[in-house]
mmCIF file of C-alpha atoms in Angstrom:
data_model
loop_
_atom_site.group_PDB
_atom_site.id
_atom_site.type_symbol
_atom_site.label_atom_id
_atom_site.label_comp_id
_atom_site.label_asym_id
_atom_site.label_seq_id
_atom_site.Cartn_x
_atom_site.Cartn_y
_atom_site.Cartn_z
ATOM 1 C CA MET A 1 25.484 34.323 22.180
ATOM 2 C CA ILE A 2 29.461 33.956 22.220
ATOM 3 C CA ASN A 3 30.902 37.334 21.611
ATOM 4 C CA ILE A 4 33.455 36.500 18.614
ATOM 5 C CA SER A 5 33.138 39.103 16.455
ATOM 6 C CA GLY A 6 36.073 41.165 17.615
ATOM 7 C CA SER A 7 38.258 38.304 17.377
ATOM 8 C CA LEU A 8 37.233 36.378 14.174
ATOM 9 C CA ASP A 9 39.653 37.845 11.760
ATOM 10 C CA ARG A 10 42.345 36.664 14.096
ATOM 11 C CA LEU A 11 40.982 33.355 14.628
ATOM 12 C CA GLN A 12 40.376 32.637 10.738
ATOM 13 C CA LYS A 13 43.980 33.184 10.269
ATOM 14 C CA SER A 14 44.836 30.168 13.271
ATOM 15 C CA LEU A 15 42.611 27.870 10.618
ATOM 16 C CA PRO A 16 43.231 25.048 10.011
ATOM 17 C CA ARG A 17 45.652 24.844 13.114
ATOM 18 C CA PHE A 18 44.474 24.763 16.745
ATOM 19 C CA ALA A 19 43.651 28.019 18.626
ATOM 20 C CA VAL A 20 46.757 29.665 20.183
ATOM 21 C CA GLY A 21 46.965 32.039 23.583
ATOM 22 C CA LYS A 22 45.014 31.707 26.270
ATOM 23 C CA ARG A 23 41.869 34.184 25.054
ATOM 24 C CA ASP A 24 41.608 32.321 21.709
ATOM 25 C CA ASN A 25 41.582 29.106 23.425
ATOM 26 C CA LYS A 26 38.848 30.099 25.691
ATOM 27 C CA ILE A 27 36.753 31.408 22.987
ATOM 28 C CA ALA A 28 37.337 28.089 20.912
ATOM 29 C CA PHE A 29 36.671 25.855 23.581
ATOM 30 C CA ALA A 30 33.087 27.879 24.598
ATOM 31 C CA PHE A 31 32.253 28.052 20.921
ATOM 32 C CA TRP A 32 32.692 24.289 20.444
ATOM 33 C CA SER A 33 31.230 23.169 23.646
ATOM 34 C CA CYS A 34 28.158 25.751 22.941
ATOM 35 C CA LEU A 35 27.957 24.177 19.346
ATOM 36 C CA GLN A 36 28.313 20.701 20.380
ATOM 37 C CA LEU A 37 25.334 20.916 23.222
ATOM 38 C CA GLU A 38 23.060 23.093 20.591
ATOM 39 C CA SER A 39 23.800 19.984 17.899
ATOM 40 C CA ASP A 40 22.328 17.560 20.415
ATOM 41 C CA ILE A 41 19.303 19.630 21.669
ATOM 42 C CA LEU A 42 18.290 20.451 17.770
ATOM 43 C CA ALA A 43 18.611 16.969 16.933
ATOM 44 C CA GLU A 44 15.842 16.059 19.319
ATOM 45 C CA LEU A 45 13.840 19.125 19.525
ATOM 46 C CA ASN A 46 12.034 21.340 16.821
ATOM 47 C CA LEU A 47 13.926 24.470 17.913
ATOM 48 C CA HIS A 48 15.460 27.691 16.209
ATOM 49 C CA PRO A 49 19.049 27.533 15.896
ATOM 50 C CA SER A 50 21.042 29.988 17.754
ATOM 51 C CA GLY A 51 23.219 30.744 14.420
ATOM 52 C CA LEU A 52 26.280 29.530 15.705
ATOM 53 C CA LEU A 53 26.708 26.926 12.782
ATOM 54 C CA ALA A 54 27.522 29.655 10.685
ATOM 55 C CA TYR A 55 31.071 30.519 12.029
ATOM 56 C CA GLU A 56 32.199 26.654 12.340
ATOM 57 C CA GLU A 57 34.429 27.210 9.389
ATOM 58 C CA ALA A 58 35.974 30.235 11.042
ATOM 59 C CA ILE A 59 36.895 28.788 14.583
ATOM 60 C CA PRO A 60 39.614 26.621 15.064
ATOM 61 C CA TRP A 61 39.890 23.722 17.406
ATOM 62 C CA PRO A 62 40.935 24.359 20.929
ATOM 63 C CA ASP A 63 44.588 23.274 21.662
ATOM 64 C CA ALA A 64 44.432 19.869 23.641
ATOM 65 C CA ASN A 65 47.477 20.743 25.835
ATOM 66 C CA TRP A 66 46.021 24.079 26.643
ATOM 67 C CA VAL A 67 42.853 22.455 27.687
ATOM 68 C CA ILE A 68 44.495 19.989 29.962
ATOM 69 C CA LYS A 69 46.348 22.556 31.751
ATOM 70 C CA GLU A 70 43.581 25.106 32.205
ATOM 71 C CA PHE A 71 41.256 22.999 33.390
ATOM 72 C CA GLU A 72 43.442 20.274 35.143
ATOM 73 C CA LEU A 73 41.493 17.321 32.995
ATOM 74 C CA SER A 74 43.141 14.190 32.144
ATOM 75 C CA ASP A 75 44.392 13.605 28.556
ATOM 76 C CA ALA A 76 41.639 10.744 28.052
ATOM 77 C CA VAL A 77 38.760 13.424 28.740
ATOM 78 C CA VAL A 78 40.288 16.147 26.455
ATOM 79 C CA HIS A 79 40.893 13.729 23.480
ATOM 80 C CA SER A 80 37.562 12.455 23.930
ATOM 81 C CA TYR A 81 35.984 15.753 23.811
ATOM 82 C CA LEU A 82 38.047 16.630 20.823
ATOM 83 C CA ALA A 83 37.144 13.140 19.092
ATOM 84 C CA GLN A 84 33.535 14.141 19.636
ATOM 85 C CA LEU A 85 33.950 17.807 18.177
ATOM 86 C CA TYR A 86 35.900 16.101 15.158
ATOM 87 C CA LEU A 87 32.884 13.478 14.646
ATOM 88 C CA ARG A 88 30.232 15.936 15.220
ATOM 89 C CA LYS A 89 31.785 18.075 12.048
ATOM 90 C CA ARG A 90 32.266 14.717 9.952
ATOM 91 C CA LEU A 91 28.624 14.103 10.632
ATOM 92 C CA ASN A 92 27.284 17.219 9.410
ATOM 93 C CA ASP A 93 29.772 16.527 6.455
ATOM 94 C CA ILE A 94 28.008 13.497 5.217
ATOM 95 C CA HIS A 95 24.834 14.823 5.903
ATOM 96 C CA GLY A 96 25.447 17.823 3.537
ATOM 97 C CA LEU A 97 26.879 15.783 1.090
ATOM 98 C CA LEU A 98 23.999 13.162 0.686
ATOM 99 C CA TYR A 99 20.669 14.989 1.719
ATOM 100 C CA ASP A 100 21.385 18.998 1.693
ATOM 101 C CA PRO A 101 20.766 20.207 -1.798
ATOM 102 C CA ALA A 102 22.099 23.663 -0.827
ATOM 103 C CA LYS A 103 25.285 22.328 0.622
ATOM 104 C CA GLN A 104 25.955 19.279 -2.108
ATOM 105 C CA LYS A 105 26.801 21.199 -5.094
ATOM 106 C CA ALA A 106 29.830 23.190 -3.406
ATOM 107 C CA MET A 107 30.834 20.044 -1.365
ATOM 108 C CA MET A 108 30.539 17.781 -4.332
ATOM 109 C CA LEU A 109 34.005 20.020 -5.704
ATOM 110 C CA ASP A 110 36.152 17.856 -3.167
ATOM 111 C CA VAL A 111 35.036 14.662 -4.684
ATOM 112 C CA PRO A 112 37.437 13.429 -7.210
ATOM 113 C CA GLU A 113 35.806 12.408 -10.802
ATOM 114 C CA ASP A 114 36.487 8.947 -10.695
ATOM 115 C CA LYS A 115 34.743 8.265 -7.317
ATOM 116 C CA SER A 116 31.127 8.243 -6.210
ATOM 117 C CA ILE A 117 30.074 10.239 -3.296
ATOM 118 C CA ILE A 118 29.833 6.945 -1.102
ATOM 119 C CA ASP A 119 33.622 6.074 -2.023
ATOM 120 C CA HIS A 120 34.499 9.314 -0.974
ATOM 121 C CA ILE A 121 32.774 9.139 2.314
ATOM 122 C CA GLU A 122 34.111 5.746 3.046
ATOM 123 C CA GLN A 123 37.638 6.693 2.311
ATOM 124 C CA VAL A 124 37.871 10.400 3.577
ATOM 125 C CA LEU A 125 35.227 10.354 6.371
ATOM 126 C CA LEU A 126 34.707 6.976 7.641
ATOM 127 C CA HIS A 127 37.969 5.107 7.396
ATOM 128 C CA GLU A 128 40.554 7.583 8.201
ATOM 129 C CA THR A 129 41.137 7.360 11.859
ATOM 130 C CA SER A 130 44.543 9.327 12.466
ATOM 131 C CA TRP A 131 42.297 11.938 14.174
ATOM 132 C CA LEU A 132 41.475 9.359 16.943
ATOM 133 C CA HIS A 133 43.971 9.560 20.072
ATOM 134 C CA PRO A 134 45.881 6.146 20.289
ATOM 135 C CA SER A 135 44.021 5.215 23.446
ATOM 136 C CA TYR A 136 40.614 5.351 21.896
ATOM 137 C CA GLN A 137 41.574 3.300 18.542
ATOM 138 C CA PHE A 138 39.666 0.422 17.807
ATOM 139 C CA SER A 139 38.557 -2.248 15.477
ATOM 140 C CA PRO A 140 35.193 -2.582 13.802
ATOM 141 C CA GLU A 141 35.189 -6.404 15.547
ATOM 142 C CA ASP A 142 36.037 -5.212 19.093
ATOM 143 C CA PRO A 143 33.372 -5.923 21.627
ATOM 144 C CA PRO A 144 31.794 -2.975 23.283
ATOM 145 C CA SER A 145 34.084 -0.847 25.582
ATOM 146 C CA LYS A 146 33.552 -0.595 29.101
ATOM 147 C CA ASP A 147 34.397 2.734 29.259
ATOM 148 C CA ILE A 148 31.829 5.566 28.654
ATOM 149 C CA LEU A 149 34.150 7.864 26.855
ATOM 150 C CA ALA A 150 35.141 5.321 24.503
ATOM 151 C CA ALA A 151 31.877 4.314 24.155
ATOM 152 C CA ARG A 152 30.295 7.584 23.086
ATOM 153 C CA ILE A 153 33.215 8.002 20.586
ATOM 154 C CA ARG A 154 32.177 4.348 18.934
ATOM 155 C CA ALA A 155 28.553 5.174 19.104
ATOM 156 C CA LYS A 156 29.246 8.330 17.311
ATOM 157 C CA PHE A 157 31.404 6.598 14.884
ATOM 158 C CA TRP A 158 28.759 4.077 14.084
ATOM 159 C CA GLY A 159 26.014 6.818 13.696
ATOM 160 C CA ALA A 160 28.196 8.378 10.980
ATOM 161 C CA GLN A 161 28.222 4.868 9.373
ATOM 162 C CA ASN A 162 24.248 4.806 9.794
ATOM 163 C CA ILE A 163 23.861 8.152 8.214
ATOM 164 C CA THR A 164 25.800 7.086 5.181
ATOM 165 C CA TYR A 165 24.393 3.684 4.587
ATOM 166 C CA ARG A 166 20.540 3.957 5.718
ATOM 167 C CA PRO A 167 19.337 5.304 2.444
ATOM 168 C CA PHE A 168 20.337 1.911 1.045
ATOM 169 C CA ILE A 169 18.143 0.291 3.723
ATOM 170 C CA ARG A 170 15.383 1.950 2.857
ATOM 171 C CA GLN A 171 15.671 1.863 -0.654
ATOM 172 C CA ILE A 172 15.544 -2.368 -0.007
ATOM 173 C CA LEU A 173 12.752 -1.938 2.097
ATOM 174 C CA TYR A 174 10.949 0.046 -0.669
ATOM 175 C CA PHE A 175 11.736 -2.487 -3.286
ATOM 176 C CA SER A 176 10.452 -5.092 -1.127
ATOM 177 C CA TYR A 177 7.236 -3.413 -0.127
ATOM 178 C CA ASN A 178 6.689 -2.475 -4.054
ATOM 179 C CA ARG A 179 7.142 -5.986 -5.028
ATOM 180 C CA ARG A 180 3.977 -6.798 -3.141
ATOM 181 C CA ASN A 181 1.997 -3.809 -4.224
ATOM 182 C CA ILE A 182 1.290 -2.559 -8.067
ATOM 183 C CA MET A 183 3.156 0.533 -8.559
ATOM 184 C CA GLN A 184 0.983 3.343 -10.733
ATOM 185 C CA SER A 185 4.189 4.198 -12.413
ATOM 186 C CA PRO A 186 7.725 2.906 -12.205
ATOM 187 C CA GLN A 187 10.353 5.177 -10.585
ATOM 188 C CA ALA A 188 13.817 4.870 -9.387
ATOM 189 C CA ILE A 189 14.324 4.091 -5.442
ATOM 190 C CA THR A 190 16.587 6.517 -3.927
ATOM 191 C CA GLY A 191 16.067 6.491 -0.404
ATOM 192 C CA ASP A 192 15.781 10.241 -0.024
ATOM 193 C CA ILE A 193 19.306 11.150 -1.602
ATOM 194 C CA SER A 194 20.506 12.244 -4.784
ATOM 195 C CA ASN A 195 19.177 10.658 -7.996
ATOM 196 C CA ASP A 196 21.762 12.351 -10.184
ATOM 197 C CA GLY A 197 23.609 9.280 -10.665
ATOM 198 C CA SER A 198 26.214 10.240 -8.062
ATOM 199 C CA VAL A 199 24.788 7.738 -5.811
ATOM 200 C CA PRO A 200 23.492 4.012 -7.121
ATOM 201 C CA HIS A 201 19.771 3.383 -6.735
ATOM 202 C CA ILE A 202 17.532 0.819 -7.440
ATOM 203 C CA ASN A 203 16.552 0.548 -11.044
ATOM 204 C CA PRO A 204 12.866 0.901 -11.790
ATOM 205 C CA THR A 205 12.817 -2.101 -13.859
ATOM 206 C CA ALA A 206 14.312 -4.345 -11.030
ATOM 207 C CA ARG A 207 12.106 -7.206 -10.159
ATOM 208 C CA THR A 208 14.450 -9.610 -8.103
ATOM 209 C CA VAL A 209 17.244 -9.190 -5.954
ATOM 210 C CA THR A 210 19.589 -10.370 -8.488
ATOM 211 C CA ASP A 211 18.244 -7.401 -10.303
ATOM 212 C CA ILE A 212 19.793 -4.910 -7.686
ATOM 213 C CA HIS A 213 23.497 -3.926 -8.116
ATOM 214 C CA PRO A 214 25.628 -5.693 -5.548
ATOM 215 C CA SER A 215 27.137 -2.458 -4.184
ATOM 216 C CA ILE A 216 23.687 -1.447 -3.098
ATOM 217 C CA LEU A 217 23.224 -4.947 -1.033
ATOM 218 C CA GLU A 218 26.618 -4.244 0.363
ATOM 219 C CA TYR A 219 25.938 -0.629 1.390
ATOM 220 C CA ALA A 220 22.561 -1.712 3.099
ATOM 221 C CA LYS A 221 24.615 -4.723 4.801
ATOM 222 C CA ASN A 222 27.031 -2.216 5.963
ATOM 223 C CA GLY A 223 24.139 -0.019 7.280
ATOM 224 C CA ILE A 224 22.399 -2.779 9.052
ATOM 225 C CA ASN A 225 25.608 -3.429 10.868
ATOM 226 C CA ALA A 226 26.318 -0.104 11.766
ATOM 227 C CA LEU A 227 22.484 -0.020 13.378
ATOM 228 C CA ILE A 228 23.401 -3.164 15.499
ATOM 229 C CA LYS A 229 26.908 -1.717 16.647
ATOM 230 C CA SER A 230 25.745 1.822 17.596
ATOM 231 C CA THR A 231 23.063 0.152 19.511
ATOM 232 C CA GLU A 232 25.426 -2.330 21.345
ATOM 233 C CA ALA A 233 28.096 0.276 21.989
ATOM 234 C CA PHE A 234 26.867 1.346 25.593
ATOM 235 C CA HIS A 235 25.801 -2.359 26.355
ATOM 236 C CA ASN A 236 29.312 -3.433 28.086
ATOM 237 C CA LEU A 237 29.312 -0.485 30.644
ATOM 238 C CA GLU A 238 29.979 -1.171 34.185
ATOM 239 C CA ASP A 239 26.858 -0.856 36.444
ATOM 240 C CA LYS A 240 27.102 2.459 37.634
ATOM 241 C CA ARG A 241 25.334 6.061 37.260
ATOM 242 C CA PHE A 242 26.316 7.590 33.897
ATOM 243 C CA ILE A 243 27.238 11.585 33.945
ATOM 244 C CA ILE A 244 26.041 12.538 30.709
ATOM 245 C CA THR A 245 24.794 15.937 29.057
ATOM 246 C CA ASN A 246 21.685 14.637 27.105
ATOM 247 C CA VAL A 247 20.151 11.438 28.589
ATOM 248 C CA PHE A 248 17.555 11.313 25.826
ATOM 249 C CA GLY A 249 20.147 11.577 23.092
ATOM 250 C CA THR A 250 22.484 9.063 24.826
ATOM 251 C CA ALA A 251 19.835 6.660 24.851
ATOM 252 C CA HIS A 252 18.812 7.020 21.354
ATOM 253 C CA ALA A 253 22.528 6.943 20.322
#
């Protein structure tokens, strides 16, 4: 466990900016690196978490210029690292909004009353790319990158889209299944997400595709595209040995 208790108050005062000074940057760099690796491990294995996640909102990002100078790394490597940290947090935010009732109530306070959860996620968490370094900017229509760092960023980006839209794919699949089987009691198909009206779902009276709201069909289409794009993300890499920290996770990205 990283010993951050003595520095926690000072680090919190840095938020939402980047860490300042050698000591705080070392703490921030170690914290986010460990949390990133733990997240990858826990995604694949049913292990008890360390408790690091409880400090996520209290630790600032490491300063890119400090990391480049301290570890003599290239701009490309450091900005890829920071992009991965940012995307991991965005993935957690999306998961909390859609799937975690304990977090959903508090996080909904940030969602404008005139927007649905999905609209908010699309605008704030998916379409906003100002955090991404210019060298890694890409268009959704671009072919897969030949660079592994860019490929990992794109795979994570499409993974965020997948988490957002996969409930609607599931709704469509359940709808198709239920059409072929007699339901004991009609009920709304929600795809394991909130059924409080904040997320569109297929009405239990729906009998044909025309009865499904167009937004659900569009979200499902986006989800299928995200699944394809995330699978293709590594397909254009040059034929050489990949240096990665999590072979199993990367294979399933």
